[in-house]
XYZ file of C-alpha atoms in Angstrom:
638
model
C -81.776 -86.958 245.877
C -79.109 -88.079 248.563
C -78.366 -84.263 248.955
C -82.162 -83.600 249.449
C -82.122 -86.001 252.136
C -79.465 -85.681 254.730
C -80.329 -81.769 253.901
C -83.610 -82.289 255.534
C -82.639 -84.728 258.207
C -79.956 -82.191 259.415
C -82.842 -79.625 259.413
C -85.024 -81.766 260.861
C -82.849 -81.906 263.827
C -81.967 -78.340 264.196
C -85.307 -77.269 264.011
C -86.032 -79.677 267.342
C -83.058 -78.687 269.289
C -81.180 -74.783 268.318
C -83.900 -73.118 266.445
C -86.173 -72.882 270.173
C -83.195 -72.230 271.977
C -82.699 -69.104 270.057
C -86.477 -68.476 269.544
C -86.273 -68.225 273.473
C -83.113 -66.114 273.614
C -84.294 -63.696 270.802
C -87.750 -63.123 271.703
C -87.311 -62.473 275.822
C -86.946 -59.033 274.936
C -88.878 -58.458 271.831
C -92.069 -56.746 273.013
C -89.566 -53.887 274.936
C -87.792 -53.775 271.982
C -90.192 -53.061 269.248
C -92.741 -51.110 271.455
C -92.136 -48.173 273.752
C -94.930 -47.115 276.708
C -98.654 -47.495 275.841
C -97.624 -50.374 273.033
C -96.811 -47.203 270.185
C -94.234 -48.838 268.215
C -90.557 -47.669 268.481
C -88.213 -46.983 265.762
C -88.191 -47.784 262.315
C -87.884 -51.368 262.515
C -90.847 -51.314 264.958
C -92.553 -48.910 262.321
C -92.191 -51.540 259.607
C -93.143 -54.550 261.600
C -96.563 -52.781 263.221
C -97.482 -51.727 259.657
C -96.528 -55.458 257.748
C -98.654 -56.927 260.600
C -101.506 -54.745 260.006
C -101.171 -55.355 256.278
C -100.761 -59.420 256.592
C -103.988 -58.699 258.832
C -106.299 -57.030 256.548
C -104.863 -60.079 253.940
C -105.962 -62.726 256.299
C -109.531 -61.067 256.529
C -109.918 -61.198 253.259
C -108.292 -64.541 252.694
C -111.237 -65.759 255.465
C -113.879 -64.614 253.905
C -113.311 -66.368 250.611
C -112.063 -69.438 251.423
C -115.855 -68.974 253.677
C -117.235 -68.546 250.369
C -115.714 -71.665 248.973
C -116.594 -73.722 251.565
C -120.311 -72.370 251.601
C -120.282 -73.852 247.758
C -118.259 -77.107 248.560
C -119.387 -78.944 245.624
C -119.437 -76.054 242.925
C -115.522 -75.324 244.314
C -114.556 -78.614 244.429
C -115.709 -79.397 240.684
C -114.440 -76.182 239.376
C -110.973 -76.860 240.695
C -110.282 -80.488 239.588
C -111.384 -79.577 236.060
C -109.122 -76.476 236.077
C -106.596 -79.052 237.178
C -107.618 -81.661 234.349
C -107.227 -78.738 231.718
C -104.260 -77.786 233.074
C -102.674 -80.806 232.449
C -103.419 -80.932 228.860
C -100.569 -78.213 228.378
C -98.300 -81.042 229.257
C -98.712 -82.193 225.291
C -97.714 -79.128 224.323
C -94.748 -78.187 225.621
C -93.012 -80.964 224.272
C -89.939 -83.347 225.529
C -85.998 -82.943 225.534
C -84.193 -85.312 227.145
C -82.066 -82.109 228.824
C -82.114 -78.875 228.057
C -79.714 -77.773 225.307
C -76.656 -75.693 226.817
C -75.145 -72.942 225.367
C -71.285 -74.384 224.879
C -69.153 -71.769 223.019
C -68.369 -74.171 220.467
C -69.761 -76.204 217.744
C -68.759 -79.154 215.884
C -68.997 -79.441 211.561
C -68.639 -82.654 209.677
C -68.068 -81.906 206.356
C -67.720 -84.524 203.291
C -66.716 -84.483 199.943
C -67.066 -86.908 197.187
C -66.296 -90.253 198.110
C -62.661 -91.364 197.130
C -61.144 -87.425 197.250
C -58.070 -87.002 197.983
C -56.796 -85.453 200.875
C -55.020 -82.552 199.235
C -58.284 -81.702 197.798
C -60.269 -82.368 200.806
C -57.679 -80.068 202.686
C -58.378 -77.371 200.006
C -62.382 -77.926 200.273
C -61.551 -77.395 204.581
C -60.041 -74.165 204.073
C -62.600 -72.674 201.986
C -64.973 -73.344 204.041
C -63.306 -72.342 207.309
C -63.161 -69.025 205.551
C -66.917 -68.572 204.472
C -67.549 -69.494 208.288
C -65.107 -66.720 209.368
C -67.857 -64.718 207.181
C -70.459 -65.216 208.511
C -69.367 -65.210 212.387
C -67.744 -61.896 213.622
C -64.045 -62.522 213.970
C -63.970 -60.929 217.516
C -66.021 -63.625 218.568
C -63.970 -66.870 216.903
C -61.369 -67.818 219.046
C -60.282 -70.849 217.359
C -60.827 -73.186 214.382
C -59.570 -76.906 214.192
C -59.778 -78.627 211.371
C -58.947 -83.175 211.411
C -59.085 -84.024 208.003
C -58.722 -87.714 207.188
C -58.967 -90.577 209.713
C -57.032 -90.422 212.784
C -53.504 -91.836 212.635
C -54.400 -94.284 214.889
C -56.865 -97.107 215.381
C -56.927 -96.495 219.201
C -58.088 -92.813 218.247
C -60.570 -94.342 216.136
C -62.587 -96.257 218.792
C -62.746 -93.459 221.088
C -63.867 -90.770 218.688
C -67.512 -90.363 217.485
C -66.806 -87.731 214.751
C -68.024 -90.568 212.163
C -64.752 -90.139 209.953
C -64.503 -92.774 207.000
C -61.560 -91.832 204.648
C -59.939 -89.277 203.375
C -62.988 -87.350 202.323
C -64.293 -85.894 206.137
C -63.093 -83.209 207.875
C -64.360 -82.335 211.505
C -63.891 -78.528 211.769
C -64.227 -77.561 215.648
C -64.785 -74.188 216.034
C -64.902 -72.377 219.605
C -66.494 -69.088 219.820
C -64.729 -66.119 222.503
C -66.806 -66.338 226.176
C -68.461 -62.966 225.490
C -69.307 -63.818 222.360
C -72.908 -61.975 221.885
C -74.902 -64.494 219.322
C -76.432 -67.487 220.209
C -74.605 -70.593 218.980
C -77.666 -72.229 217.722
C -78.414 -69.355 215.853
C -74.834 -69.207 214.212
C -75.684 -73.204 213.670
C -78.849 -72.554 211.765
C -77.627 -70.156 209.710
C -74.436 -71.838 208.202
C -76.958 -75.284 208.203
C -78.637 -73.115 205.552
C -75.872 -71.437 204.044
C -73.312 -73.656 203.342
C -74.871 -76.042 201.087
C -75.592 -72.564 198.738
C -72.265 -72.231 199.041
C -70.643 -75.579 198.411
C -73.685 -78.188 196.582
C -70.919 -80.623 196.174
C -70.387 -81.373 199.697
C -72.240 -82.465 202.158
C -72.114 -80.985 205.825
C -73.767 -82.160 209.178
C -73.411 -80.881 212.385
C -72.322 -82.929 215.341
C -72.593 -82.614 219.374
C -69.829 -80.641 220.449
C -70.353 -79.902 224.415
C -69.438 -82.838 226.432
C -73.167 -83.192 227.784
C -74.467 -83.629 224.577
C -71.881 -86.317 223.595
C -72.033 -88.202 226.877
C -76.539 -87.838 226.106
C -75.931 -89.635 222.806
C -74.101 -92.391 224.113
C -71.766 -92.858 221.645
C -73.690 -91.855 218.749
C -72.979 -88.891 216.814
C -76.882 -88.025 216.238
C -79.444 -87.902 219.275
C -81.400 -90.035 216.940
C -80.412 -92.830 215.281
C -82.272 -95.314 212.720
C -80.619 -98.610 212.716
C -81.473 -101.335 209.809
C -79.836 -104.838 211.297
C -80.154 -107.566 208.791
C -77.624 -109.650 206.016
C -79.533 -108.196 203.009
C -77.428 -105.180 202.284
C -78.508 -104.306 198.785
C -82.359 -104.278 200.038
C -81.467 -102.641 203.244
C -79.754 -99.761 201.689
C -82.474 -98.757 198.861
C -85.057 -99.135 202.145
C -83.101 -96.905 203.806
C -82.694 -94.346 201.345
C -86.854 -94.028 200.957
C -86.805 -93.763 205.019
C -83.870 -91.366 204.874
C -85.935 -88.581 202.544
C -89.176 -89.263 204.500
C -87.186 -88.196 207.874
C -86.007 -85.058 206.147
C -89.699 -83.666 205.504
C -89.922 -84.396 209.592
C -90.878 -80.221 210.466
C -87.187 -80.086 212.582
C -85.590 -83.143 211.804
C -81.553 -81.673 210.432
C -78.585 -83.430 208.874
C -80.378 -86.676 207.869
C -77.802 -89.039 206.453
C -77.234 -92.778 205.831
C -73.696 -92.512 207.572
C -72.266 -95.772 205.906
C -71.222 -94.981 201.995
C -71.321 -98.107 199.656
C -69.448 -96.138 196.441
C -65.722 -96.593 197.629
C -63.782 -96.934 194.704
C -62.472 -100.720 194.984
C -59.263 -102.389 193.085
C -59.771 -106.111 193.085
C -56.692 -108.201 191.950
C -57.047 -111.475 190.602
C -54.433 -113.685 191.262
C -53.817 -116.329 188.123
C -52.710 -119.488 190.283
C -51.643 -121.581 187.231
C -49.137 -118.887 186.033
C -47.770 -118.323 189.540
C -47.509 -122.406 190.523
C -45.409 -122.186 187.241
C -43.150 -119.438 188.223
C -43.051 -120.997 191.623
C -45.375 -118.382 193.997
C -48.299 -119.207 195.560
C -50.868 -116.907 196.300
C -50.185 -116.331 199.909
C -46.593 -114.788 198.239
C -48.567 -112.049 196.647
C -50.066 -111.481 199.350
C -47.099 -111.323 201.362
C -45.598 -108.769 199.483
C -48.691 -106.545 198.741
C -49.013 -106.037 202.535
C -45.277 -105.651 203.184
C -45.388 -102.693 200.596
C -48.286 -101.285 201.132
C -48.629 -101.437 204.810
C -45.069 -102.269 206.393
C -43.325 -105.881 207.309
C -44.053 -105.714 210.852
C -47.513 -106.997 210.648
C -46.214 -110.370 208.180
C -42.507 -110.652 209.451
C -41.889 -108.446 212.839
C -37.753 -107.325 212.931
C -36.324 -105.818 216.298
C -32.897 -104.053 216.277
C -31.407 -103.882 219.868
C -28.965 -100.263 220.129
C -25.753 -101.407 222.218
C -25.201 -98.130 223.103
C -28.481 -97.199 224.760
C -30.266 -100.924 224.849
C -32.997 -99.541 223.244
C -34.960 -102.136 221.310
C -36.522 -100.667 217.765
C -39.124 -101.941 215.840
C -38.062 -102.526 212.092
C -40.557 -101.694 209.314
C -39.976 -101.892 206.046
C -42.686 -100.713 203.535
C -42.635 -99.133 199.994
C -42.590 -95.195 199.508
C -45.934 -93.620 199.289
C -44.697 -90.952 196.742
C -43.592 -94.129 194.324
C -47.427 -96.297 194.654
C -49.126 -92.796 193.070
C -50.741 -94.579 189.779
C -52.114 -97.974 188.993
C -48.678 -98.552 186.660
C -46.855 -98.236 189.750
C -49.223 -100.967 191.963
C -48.400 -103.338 189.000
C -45.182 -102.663 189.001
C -44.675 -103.470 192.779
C -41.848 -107.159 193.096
C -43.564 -110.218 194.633
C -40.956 -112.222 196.270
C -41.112 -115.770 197.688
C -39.292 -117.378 200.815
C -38.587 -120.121 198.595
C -35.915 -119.249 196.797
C -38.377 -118.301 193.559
C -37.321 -115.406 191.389
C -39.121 -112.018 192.022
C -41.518 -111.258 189.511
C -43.927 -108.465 189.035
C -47.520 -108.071 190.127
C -48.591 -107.247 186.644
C -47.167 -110.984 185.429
C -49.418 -112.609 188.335
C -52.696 -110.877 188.792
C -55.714 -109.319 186.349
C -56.627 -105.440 187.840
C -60.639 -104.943 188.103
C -62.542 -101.833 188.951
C -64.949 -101.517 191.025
C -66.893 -100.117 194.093
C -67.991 -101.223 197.802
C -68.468 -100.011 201.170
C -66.196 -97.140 202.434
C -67.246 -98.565 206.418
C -68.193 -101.652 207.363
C -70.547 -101.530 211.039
C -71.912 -104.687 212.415
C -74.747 -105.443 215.437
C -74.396 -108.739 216.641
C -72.179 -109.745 213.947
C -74.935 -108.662 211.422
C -74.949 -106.037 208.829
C -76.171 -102.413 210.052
C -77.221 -99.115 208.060
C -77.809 -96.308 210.230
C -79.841 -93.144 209.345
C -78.542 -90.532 211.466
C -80.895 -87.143 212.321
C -80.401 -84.021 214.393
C -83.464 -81.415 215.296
C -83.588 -77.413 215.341
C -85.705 -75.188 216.075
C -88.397 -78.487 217.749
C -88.305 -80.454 220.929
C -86.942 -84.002 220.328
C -89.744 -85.826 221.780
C -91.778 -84.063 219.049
C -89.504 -84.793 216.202
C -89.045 -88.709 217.052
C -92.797 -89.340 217.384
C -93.052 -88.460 213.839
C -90.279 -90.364 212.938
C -91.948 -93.000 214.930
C -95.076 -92.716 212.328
C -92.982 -93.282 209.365
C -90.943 -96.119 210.573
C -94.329 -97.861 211.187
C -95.183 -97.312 207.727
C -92.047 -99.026 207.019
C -92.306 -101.527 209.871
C -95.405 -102.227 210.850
C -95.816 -103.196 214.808
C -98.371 -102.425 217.770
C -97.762 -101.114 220.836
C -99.992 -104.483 222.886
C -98.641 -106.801 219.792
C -95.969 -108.319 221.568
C -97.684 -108.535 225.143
C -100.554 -110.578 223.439
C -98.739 -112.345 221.371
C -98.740 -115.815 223.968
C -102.092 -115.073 223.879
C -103.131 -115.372 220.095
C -104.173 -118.922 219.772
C -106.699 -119.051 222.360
C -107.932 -115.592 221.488
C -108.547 -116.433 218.133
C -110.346 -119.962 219.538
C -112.494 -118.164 222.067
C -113.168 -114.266 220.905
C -115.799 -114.440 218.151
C -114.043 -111.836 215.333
C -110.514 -111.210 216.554
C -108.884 -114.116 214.499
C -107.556 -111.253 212.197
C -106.651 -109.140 215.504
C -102.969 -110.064 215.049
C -102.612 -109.448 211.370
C -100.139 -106.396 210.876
C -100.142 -104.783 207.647
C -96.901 -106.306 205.104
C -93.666 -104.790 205.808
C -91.046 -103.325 203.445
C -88.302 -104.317 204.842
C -86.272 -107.204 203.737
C -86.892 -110.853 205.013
C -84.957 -111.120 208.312
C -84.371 -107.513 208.842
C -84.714 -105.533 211.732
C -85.923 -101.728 212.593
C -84.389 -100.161 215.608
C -84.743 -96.604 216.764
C -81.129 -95.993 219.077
C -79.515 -92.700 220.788
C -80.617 -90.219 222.765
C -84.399 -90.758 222.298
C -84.452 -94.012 223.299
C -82.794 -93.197 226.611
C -84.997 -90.197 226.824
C -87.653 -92.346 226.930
C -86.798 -95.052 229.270
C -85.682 -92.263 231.564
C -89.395 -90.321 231.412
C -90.822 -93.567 232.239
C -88.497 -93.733 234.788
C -89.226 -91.040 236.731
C -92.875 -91.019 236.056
C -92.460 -94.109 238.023
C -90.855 -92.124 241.011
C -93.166 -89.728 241.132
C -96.022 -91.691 241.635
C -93.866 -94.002 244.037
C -93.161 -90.578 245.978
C -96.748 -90.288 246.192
C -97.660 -93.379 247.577
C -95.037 -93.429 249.697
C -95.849 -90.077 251.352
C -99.234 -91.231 251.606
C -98.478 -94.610 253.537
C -96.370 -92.457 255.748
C -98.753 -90.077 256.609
C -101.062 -92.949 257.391
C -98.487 -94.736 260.007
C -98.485 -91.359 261.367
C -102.250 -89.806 261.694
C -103.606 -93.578 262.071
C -106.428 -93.049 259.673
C -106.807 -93.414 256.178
C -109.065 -90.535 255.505
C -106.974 -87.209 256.653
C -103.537 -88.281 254.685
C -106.000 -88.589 251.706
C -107.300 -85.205 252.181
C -103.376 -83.812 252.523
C -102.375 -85.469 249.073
C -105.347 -83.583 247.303
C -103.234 -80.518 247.378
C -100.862 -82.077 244.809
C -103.396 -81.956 241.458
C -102.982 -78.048 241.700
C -98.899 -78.523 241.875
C -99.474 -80.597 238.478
C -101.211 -77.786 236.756
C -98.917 -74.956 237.994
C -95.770 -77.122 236.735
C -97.757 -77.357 233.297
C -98.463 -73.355 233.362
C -94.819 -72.572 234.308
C -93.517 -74.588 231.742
C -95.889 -73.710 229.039
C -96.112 -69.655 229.463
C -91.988 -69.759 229.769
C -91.932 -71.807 226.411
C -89.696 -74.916 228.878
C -90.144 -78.268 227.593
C -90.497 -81.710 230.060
C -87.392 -82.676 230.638
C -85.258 -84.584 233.308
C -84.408 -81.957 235.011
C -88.554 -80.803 235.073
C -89.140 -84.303 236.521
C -86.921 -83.864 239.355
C -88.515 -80.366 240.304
C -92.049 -81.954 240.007
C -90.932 -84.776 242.720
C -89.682 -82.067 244.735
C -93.052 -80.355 244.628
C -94.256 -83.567 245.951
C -92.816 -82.876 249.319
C -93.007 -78.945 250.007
C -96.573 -79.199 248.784
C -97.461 -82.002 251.774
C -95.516 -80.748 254.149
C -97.714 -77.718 253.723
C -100.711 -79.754 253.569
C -99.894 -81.080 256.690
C -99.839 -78.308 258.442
C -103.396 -76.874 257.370
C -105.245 -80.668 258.092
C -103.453 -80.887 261.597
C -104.579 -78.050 263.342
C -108.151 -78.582 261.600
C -108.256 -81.921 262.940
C -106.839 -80.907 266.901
C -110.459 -77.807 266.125
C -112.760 -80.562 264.978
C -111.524 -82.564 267.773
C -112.464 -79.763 269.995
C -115.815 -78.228 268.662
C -116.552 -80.694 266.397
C -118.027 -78.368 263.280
C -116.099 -79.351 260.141
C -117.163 -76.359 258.770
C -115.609 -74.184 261.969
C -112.273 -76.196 262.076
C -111.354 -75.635 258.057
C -111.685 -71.727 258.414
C -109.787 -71.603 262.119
C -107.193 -73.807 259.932
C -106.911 -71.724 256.747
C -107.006 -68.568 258.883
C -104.630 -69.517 261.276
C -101.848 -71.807 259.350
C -102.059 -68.671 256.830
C -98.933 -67.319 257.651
C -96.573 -70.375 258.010
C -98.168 -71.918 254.701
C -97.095 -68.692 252.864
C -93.872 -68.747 254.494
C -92.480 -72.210 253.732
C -93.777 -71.704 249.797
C -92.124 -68.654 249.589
C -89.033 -69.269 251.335
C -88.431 -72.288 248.180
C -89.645 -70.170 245.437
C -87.475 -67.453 246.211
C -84.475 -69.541 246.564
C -85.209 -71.244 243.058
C -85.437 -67.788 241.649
C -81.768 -67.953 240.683
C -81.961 -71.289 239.221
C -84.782 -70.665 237.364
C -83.219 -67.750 235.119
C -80.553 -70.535 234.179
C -78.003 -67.940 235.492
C -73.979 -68.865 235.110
C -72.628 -71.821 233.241
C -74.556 -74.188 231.810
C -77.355 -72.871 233.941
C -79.768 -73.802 230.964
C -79.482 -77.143 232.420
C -81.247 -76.683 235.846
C -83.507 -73.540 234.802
C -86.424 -76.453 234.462
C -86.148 -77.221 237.715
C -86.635 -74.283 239.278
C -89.433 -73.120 237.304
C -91.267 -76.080 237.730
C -90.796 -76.004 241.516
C -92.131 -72.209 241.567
C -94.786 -72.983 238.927
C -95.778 -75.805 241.169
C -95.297 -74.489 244.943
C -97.328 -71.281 243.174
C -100.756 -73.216 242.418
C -100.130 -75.765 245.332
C -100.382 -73.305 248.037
C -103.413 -71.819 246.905
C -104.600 -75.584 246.871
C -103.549 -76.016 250.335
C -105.325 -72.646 251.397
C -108.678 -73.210 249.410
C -109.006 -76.504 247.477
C -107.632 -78.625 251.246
C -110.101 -77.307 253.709
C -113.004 -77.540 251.506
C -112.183 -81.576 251.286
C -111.531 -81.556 254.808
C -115.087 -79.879 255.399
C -116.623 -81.753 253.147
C -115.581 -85.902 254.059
C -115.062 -84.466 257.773
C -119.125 -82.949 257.569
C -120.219 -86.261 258.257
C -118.607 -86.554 262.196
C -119.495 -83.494 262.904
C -121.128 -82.941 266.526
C -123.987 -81.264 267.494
C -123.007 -78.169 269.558
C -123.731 -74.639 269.447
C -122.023 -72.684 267.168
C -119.424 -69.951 268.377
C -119.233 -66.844 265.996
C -115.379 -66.641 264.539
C -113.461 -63.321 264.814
C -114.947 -60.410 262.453
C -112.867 -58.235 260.750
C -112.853 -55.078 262.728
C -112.385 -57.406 265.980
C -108.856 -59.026 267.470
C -108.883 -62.577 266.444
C -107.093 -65.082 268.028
C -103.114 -64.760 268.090
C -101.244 -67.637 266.079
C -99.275 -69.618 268.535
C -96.160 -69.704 266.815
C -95.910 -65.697 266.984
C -97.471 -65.009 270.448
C -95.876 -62.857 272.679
């Protein structure tokens, strides 16, 4: 927007000062140039120009006498055209919504996990299979590399800036990046191992992941665009909730890789300390401890040692911690020494503490110190706007709320008192969701939606404010009204550009429809001024919109086409990541397209018709007919 502006300021003020300096220095010559004695043209280039103006003439007759047809049938045109319009706009709900257009990255990003509790040997093993069915079913020329993170990452800083959603030892992230020239689509090499590798391997589940730094920075975070959040202490009833909600999401018609992403069947060793026989032997509790987390972890975290090298005054930490190789069985956990600071003889764990089985969650997650579940969900093959209003259906079902509940809600006590029959108004249907539980709908969508809203919001501020502006500067209310009726037509050519090219609304599409805003004015502006300086002349309303549409022809055409050709590029989503400004440009050439003819036809008709009223009674000159000279435009007079 910034670039937009101090673009057109700068133009602004080269079109008042160089542009008729070198209109004057170009054109002194011009008619000597072009045309020889007795006005026959001379050369090619004076060829060409005689025969485009005699073709841009016989198009300017014609253009006359229909928009004199249209304006003989004011109403009937007038009518026609806004319902067109209205139509028009009712492809808007069904092209669907993305919050930005997907982008072709090269690369793609598989979570894969096994049974809970693997190990990572076997999880290793499981990774290398499958790296080779994928080198299957892509062509190797165009793989140019696979990396495979199995396990968590080594470190906990790692941890909180990754969004891979590794637990344990059981995920992999396999990262595979295809060659530049490869010649499939990724998203088609995404749908078809989405469908093939659960043939392939039933006892693992696999889930693909954003892998293009758009779609990561989109998500916020979140390794789904779409994210189902259940926020309450109630666990137990959270989770079975959550798994009815998380099979209803995956009959959602392109709704992918639905998973609860927190697991709750960790395999779980719970040692029972027996205090009486330890007081006896003279440890306490806090001594097995102690020496659990010394040998299982390392010393540094209970009892932190430094060792200071004289040679090189280097400072090392000291850790001392039990071999993994020798803590392989449960024998050797109870076999593990438990040693005291007090002087106590070491004893065994297995002479302290009772061993019990069982399971618990593999990841804790936590909202406001409270308890979350998340159902995580991708789409294919559907717009996301699409997918997350049916998602929206079913978490109602689950969740019952309104979209005027809470506004009303201050409200409810004197409704109730004073409406006759709405004392049941705000009675919601009973919810299955545990007491004290919450349902939130997170990621992408939700900032999809706050941004459509958004700009919605800006485009109807760039409206108004056009509109006051025009009004400071014609000093009437009337004729900057008349100007801003071109815009329904720019609504319905963004809606038939979008829909016939198969584009969905997106940010990008937003921004090209508040650009519209502006070329399809200025146009506007152009046709309603000179009608105005006629009707201020003759005074026939009727007379000034044809002299206008007739005569501002030619520089209306020009400034449409001049934008539409230079979105051309833009709109074929040319180079990299061109998919992300391809909506852009089609909607500003889908718009500009229907706008000008709005501004040629639907503008002076309105202008004839709320200007008919101040019309003056004088007699009526005949216009130009076809076979005669009509009056030369002043911007191209010799």
């Amino acid at each position: 927007a910034e670039a937009v502006v101090f673009a057109m300021l700068a133009s602004y003020i080269l079109s008042r000062t160089i542009v008729p300096t070198l209109v004057q220095y170009f054109q002194s010559g011009r008619e000597g140039e072009l045309h020889g004695h007795g006005g026959a043209p001379r050369g090619f280039f004076g060829r060409l120009q005689a025969g485009f103006e005699n073709g841009f003439t016989r198009f300017r007759n014609w253009y006359g006498r229909r928009l004199e047809g249209a304006l003989a049938m004011r109403w009937t045109f007038v009518l026609g055209f806004l319902a067109i319009c209205l139509l028009s706009a009712g492809l808007l709900f069904t092209v669907g919504n993305d919050f930005f257009p997907s982008v072709d990255a090269g690369q793609f990003r598989l979570h894969m996990r096994a049974r809970t509790a693997t190990r990572i040997e076997e999880t290793a093993n499981s990774a290398d299979q499958v790296e080779q069915f994928i080198r299957t079913q892509i062509p190797a020329a165009e793989i140019n590399t696979i990396l495979d993170n199995i396990g968590l990452p080594y470190s906990g800083i790692n941890t909180s800036y990754a969004n891979n959603g590794t637990i344990g030892t059981a995920d992999v992230e396999i990262l595979c990046s295809l060659d530049e020239k490869h010649h499939g689509p990724t998203a088609g090499y995404v749908a078809k191992l989405r469908r093939e590798l659960p043939k392939k391997f039933p006892g693992i589940e696999f889930f693909f992941q954003p892998a293009d730094i758009v779609s990561q920075i989109l998500n916020f975070g979140i390794s789904a665009p779409i994210d189902i959040q259940f926020i309450g202490r109630d666990v137990d009833g959270n989770l079975a909730v959550a798994k009815e909600l998380a099979e209803r999401v995956r009959s959602v018609p392109g709704a992918v890789d639905s998973h609860i992403y927190q697991l709750f069947n960790q395999p779980k060793i719970d040692l029972k300390v027996d205090r009486s026989k330890a007081n006896q032997l003279g440890l306490t509790e806090r001594d097995v401890a102690n020496s659990l987390l010394t040998s299982l972890s390392n010393s540094f975290q209970v009892s932190p040692s430094f060792f200071l090298n004289n040679t090189n005054h280097i400072v090392y930490n000291l850790a001392a911690s039990a071999p993994q190789y020798r803590v392989e069985t449960l024998d050797n956990l109870l076999d593990l020494p438990i040693t005291s600071a007090n002087g106590a003889p070491n004893q065994l764990l297995v002479n302290l503490a009772n061993l019990d089985r069982s399971t618990g969650p593999a990841v804790r997650s936590t909202y406001n110190l409270n308890p979350v579940i998340d159902i995580l969900c991708s789409v294919q093959g559907r717009d996301l706007g699409g997918v997350s209003a049916d998602i929206n259906r079913i978490v109602n079902e689950f969740s019952p709320t309104l979209p005027w509940y809470k506004a009303m809600l201050p409200y409810q006590d004197w409704i109730a008192a004073h409406v006759p029959g709405c004392a049941d108004l705000f009675k919601l249907p009973p919810s299955k969701l545990p007491r004290g539980t919450v349902l939130e709908i997170r990621g992408q969508v939700k900032t999809m939606h706050a941004s459509f809203v958004g700009l919605a919001g800006g485009l109807v501020g760039a409206v108004i404010l056009v509109y006051l502006l025009i009004v400071v500067n014609f000093q009437s209310w009337t004729d900057p009204f008349i100007i801003l009726t071109g815009l329904p037509g720019a609504l319905a050519g963004i809606s038939w550009m979008l829909f016939l090219t198969g584009t969905t609304i997106s940010v990008p599409a937003l921004m090209g429809a508040i650009m519209c805003v502006g070329v399809a004015t200025s146009n506007s502006i152009l046709v309603v001024t000179f009608a105005r300086e006629q009707l201020d002349e003759h005074g026939d309303a009727f007379r000034a919109a044809l002299e206008a549409g007739r005569t501002r022809l030619r520089p209306v055409i020009m400034t449409a086409l001049a934008m539409m050709i230079g979105m051309v590029p833009m709109s074929l989503g040319l180079g990299e990541g061109g998919e992300q400004n391809a909506p852009l440009g089609r909607a500003v050439i889908g718009g500009l397209t229907v706008s000008t003819i709005a501004t040629l036809f639907f503008v002076p008709v309105i202008f004839a018709l709320i200007r008919s009223r101040t019309t003056k009674k004088t007699v009526p000159v005949p216009l130009p007919s076809d076979d005669t000279a009509h009056r030369p435009e002043p911007a191209l007079a010799h």
